[in-house]
Amino acid sequence: MDLNSILAFPLDVLPFIVLVLLIQFSVHEFAHAYAAYKFGDDTAYREGRVTLNPFVHLDILGFVLILIAGFGWAKPVPVRASRFKNPRAMSIVVSLVGPLSNLLLGIISIIIYVLLIKTGWIFAGSEGVTRALEVFFNYMIYFSFLLFVFNLIPLPPLDGYRIVAELLPWQTRYKLEQNAHWGTIIFLLLVFIPPLRRYTITPVLQFGWDLSHYIFNWFMALF
């Protein structure tokens, strides 16, 4: 069986994809867990989630699916908003820091990559080392902005849904929560049915790609 036929990414770059995803998922979930802990909810802390150890945050099925289908997930961080001093405002922050951590990783990766290019250090080693660095930083930047934008989509179970839900009046939010399972089904249909994905999810992800290019070009001009 040709593995390239069942994988969402070329086999020769798979080790880089795995490494990048482990970094992205662990930082994203750590950000959620750390923010919740600092705001007074120690649920994630007691489960050992306030850590950058990627294997603590790994959901095997979600990780395999992202390699095969291009879509997956990490293990959600448990949060008890009732323990927060200001549950609604702090819940928004806890939800928001996950995507923002991916954005920060993307900007840091761009700065390092641009500096390596401008100083010529990226070409200091062998051709293989140069190629490895290029592949790693390209995927690191790509997934950073993809996850940043993707997680802000206001559909369950994404962070964007939790943020929007907290901003709504209580009655509206209650009705929304009662029908959240339909939102999850709609989200899965949009992801896994190509014609639907092409006109919904894909344009959103394209925005993330365009944003990464804009910021990369801005830093290239700056330095």
XYZ file of C-alpha atoms in Angstrom:
223
model
C 0.000 0.000 0.000
C 1.285 3.461 -0.934
C 1.212 5.523 2.255
C 1.161 8.741 0.230
C -2.296 7.744 -1.029
C -3.810 7.691 2.475
C -1.927 10.566 4.104
C -2.926 14.232 3.922
C 0.740 15.231 3.657
C 3.713 13.937 1.634
C 5.523 11.090 3.382
C 8.923 12.781 3.144
C 7.759 15.724 5.282
C 5.734 13.656 7.767
C 8.364 13.835 10.564
C 8.260 17.635 10.346
C 4.451 17.631 10.393
C 4.412 15.431 13.497
C 6.971 17.625 15.286
C 5.164 20.849 14.403
C 1.765 19.505 15.465
C 3.125 18.256 18.787
C 4.518 21.731 19.470
C 1.372 23.541 18.335
C -1.072 21.339 20.225
C 0.947 21.301 23.450
C 1.388 25.099 23.515
C -2.292 25.664 22.664
C -3.635 23.365 25.388
C -1.032 24.520 27.917
C -2.203 28.105 27.359
C -5.804 27.116 28.153
C -4.783 25.120 31.239
C -2.381 27.753 32.590
C -4.888 30.601 32.177
C -7.621 28.600 33.912
C -5.249 27.737 36.761
C -4.182 31.370 37.227
C -7.843 32.426 37.336
C -8.614 30.007 40.157
C -9.645 26.726 38.527
C -7.183 23.961 39.366
C -9.079 21.196 37.492
C -6.584 21.021 34.631
C -3.676 21.461 37.042
C -4.741 18.430 39.066
C -4.957 16.409 35.854
C -1.383 17.363 34.957
C -2.371 19.567 32.015
C -0.401 22.673 33.029
C 2.625 21.379 31.153
C 4.274 21.616 27.748
C 4.682 17.840 27.607
C 2.929 17.090 24.272
C 1.961 13.543 25.198
C -0.219 14.790 28.065
C -2.307 16.789 25.573
C -2.309 14.195 22.798
C -5.522 12.593 21.609
C -4.416 9.613 19.513
C -7.504 9.493 17.285
C -7.463 13.251 16.707
C -3.751 13.191 15.895
C -4.049 10.270 13.451
C -7.010 11.925 11.723
C -5.115 15.143 11.102
C -2.371 13.132 9.394
C -4.886 11.226 7.272
C -7.726 13.679 6.722
C -5.994 16.983 7.420
C -8.313 17.636 10.361
C -7.993 16.541 13.968
C -7.827 17.677 17.562
C -5.888 17.550 20.809
C -7.312 16.463 24.173
C -9.612 19.267 25.433
C -8.595 20.992 28.657
C -11.235 20.623 31.419
C -12.379 24.005 32.698
C -14.825 24.792 35.505
C -15.773 28.416 34.930
C -17.787 28.512 38.166
C -14.484 28.696 40.033
C -13.507 31.954 38.324
C -14.033 35.262 40.118
C -15.638 36.639 36.960
C -16.801 33.513 35.092
C -17.876 35.062 31.790
C -14.954 37.450 31.247
C -12.353 34.957 32.428
C -13.877 32.168 30.329
C -13.432 34.363 27.265
C -9.772 34.915 28.141
C -9.204 31.194 28.784
C -10.742 30.358 25.400
C -8.883 33.121 23.575
C -5.368 32.384 24.847
C -5.286 29.065 22.968
C -5.556 30.559 19.461
C -3.404 33.524 20.505
C -0.641 31.132 21.581
C -0.625 29.699 18.049
C -0.478 33.216 16.602
C 2.458 34.027 18.876
C 4.263 30.848 17.783
C 3.717 31.889 14.181
C 5.136 35.384 14.679
C 8.145 34.063 16.618
C 8.764 31.463 13.894
C 8.599 34.136 11.193
C 11.091 36.361 13.032
C 13.562 33.498 13.520
C 13.147 32.309 9.922
C 13.605 35.813 8.502
C 16.712 36.374 10.637
C 18.173 33.054 9.456
C 17.564 34.094 5.847
C 18.828 37.656 6.188
C 22.014 36.628 8.031
C 22.634 33.717 5.675
C 22.878 31.299 8.602
C 20.212 29.089 7.069
C 22.698 28.275 4.279
C 25.649 27.728 6.623
C 25.175 23.972 6.864
C 24.732 21.269 4.280
C 22.013 21.319 1.647
C 20.082 18.764 3.700
C 20.185 20.939 6.817
C 19.045 23.977 4.839
C 16.163 22.001 3.339
C 15.160 20.653 6.766
C 15.082 24.154 8.271
C 13.042 25.498 5.370
C 10.484 22.706 5.620
C 10.237 22.982 9.410
C 9.725 26.759 9.475
C 7.293 26.737 6.546
C 5.058 24.177 8.254
C 5.513 25.818 11.651
C 4.307 29.126 10.246
C 1.552 27.502 8.196
C 0.037 25.564 11.095
C 0.413 28.477 13.519
C -1.804 30.768 11.487
C -4.112 27.962 10.364
C -4.814 26.939 13.969
C -5.163 30.560 15.050
C -7.861 31.284 12.468
C -9.463 27.824 12.512
C -10.011 27.797 16.270
C -11.787 31.160 16.129
C -14.570 29.774 13.922
C -17.735 30.179 16.066
C -18.882 26.561 15.880
C -18.634 23.925 18.623
C -16.315 22.483 19.771
C -13.935 25.294 18.756
C -12.731 28.152 20.953
C -14.569 30.691 18.808
C -17.885 29.136 19.804
C -17.059 29.398 23.513
C -16.081 33.057 23.102
C -19.296 33.933 21.244
C -21.417 31.970 23.742
C -19.990 33.960 26.662
C -20.806 37.251 24.919
C -24.471 36.406 24.384
C -27.317 37.165 26.837
C -28.019 34.310 29.257
C -31.290 33.249 27.639
C -29.788 33.193 24.146
C -26.761 31.354 25.417
C -28.942 28.753 27.150
C -30.839 28.043 23.929
C -27.553 27.873 22.027
C -26.112 25.374 24.496
C -29.251 23.245 24.238
C -28.620 22.874 20.503
C -24.811 22.759 20.581
C -24.782 19.159 19.321
C -26.325 20.361 16.049
C -23.528 22.904 15.735
C -20.975 20.131 16.153
C -22.679 18.053 13.457
C -22.769 21.042 11.099
C -19.096 21.677 11.781
C -18.150 18.061 10.985
C -20.185 18.177 7.767
C -18.409 21.372 6.712
C -15.031 19.789 7.400
C -15.498 16.349 5.855
C -17.729 17.072 2.831
C -15.440 18.630 0.165
C -18.056 20.777 -1.663
C -19.221 22.283 1.640
C -15.673 22.743 2.914
C -14.650 24.492 -0.307
C -17.067 27.374 0.276
C -16.945 27.589 4.073
C -13.872 26.314 5.922
C -11.408 26.673 3.027
C -11.841 30.474 2.616
C -11.280 30.907 6.361
C -8.089 28.849 6.219
C -7.018 30.763 3.119
C -7.273 33.939 5.180
C -4.855 32.390 7.691
C -2.473 31.524 4.861
C -2.705 35.045 3.415
C -2.158 36.562 6.867
C 1.009 34.504 7.384
C 2.334 35.658 4.003
C 1.561 39.288 4.789
C 3.345 39.180 8.151
C 6.289 37.233 6.671
C 6.720 39.781 3.877
C 6.414 42.622 6.396
C 9.258 41.244 8.511
C 11.346 40.531 5.397
C 10.991 44.219 4.415
C 11.608 45.379 7.997
C 14.946 43.546 8.289
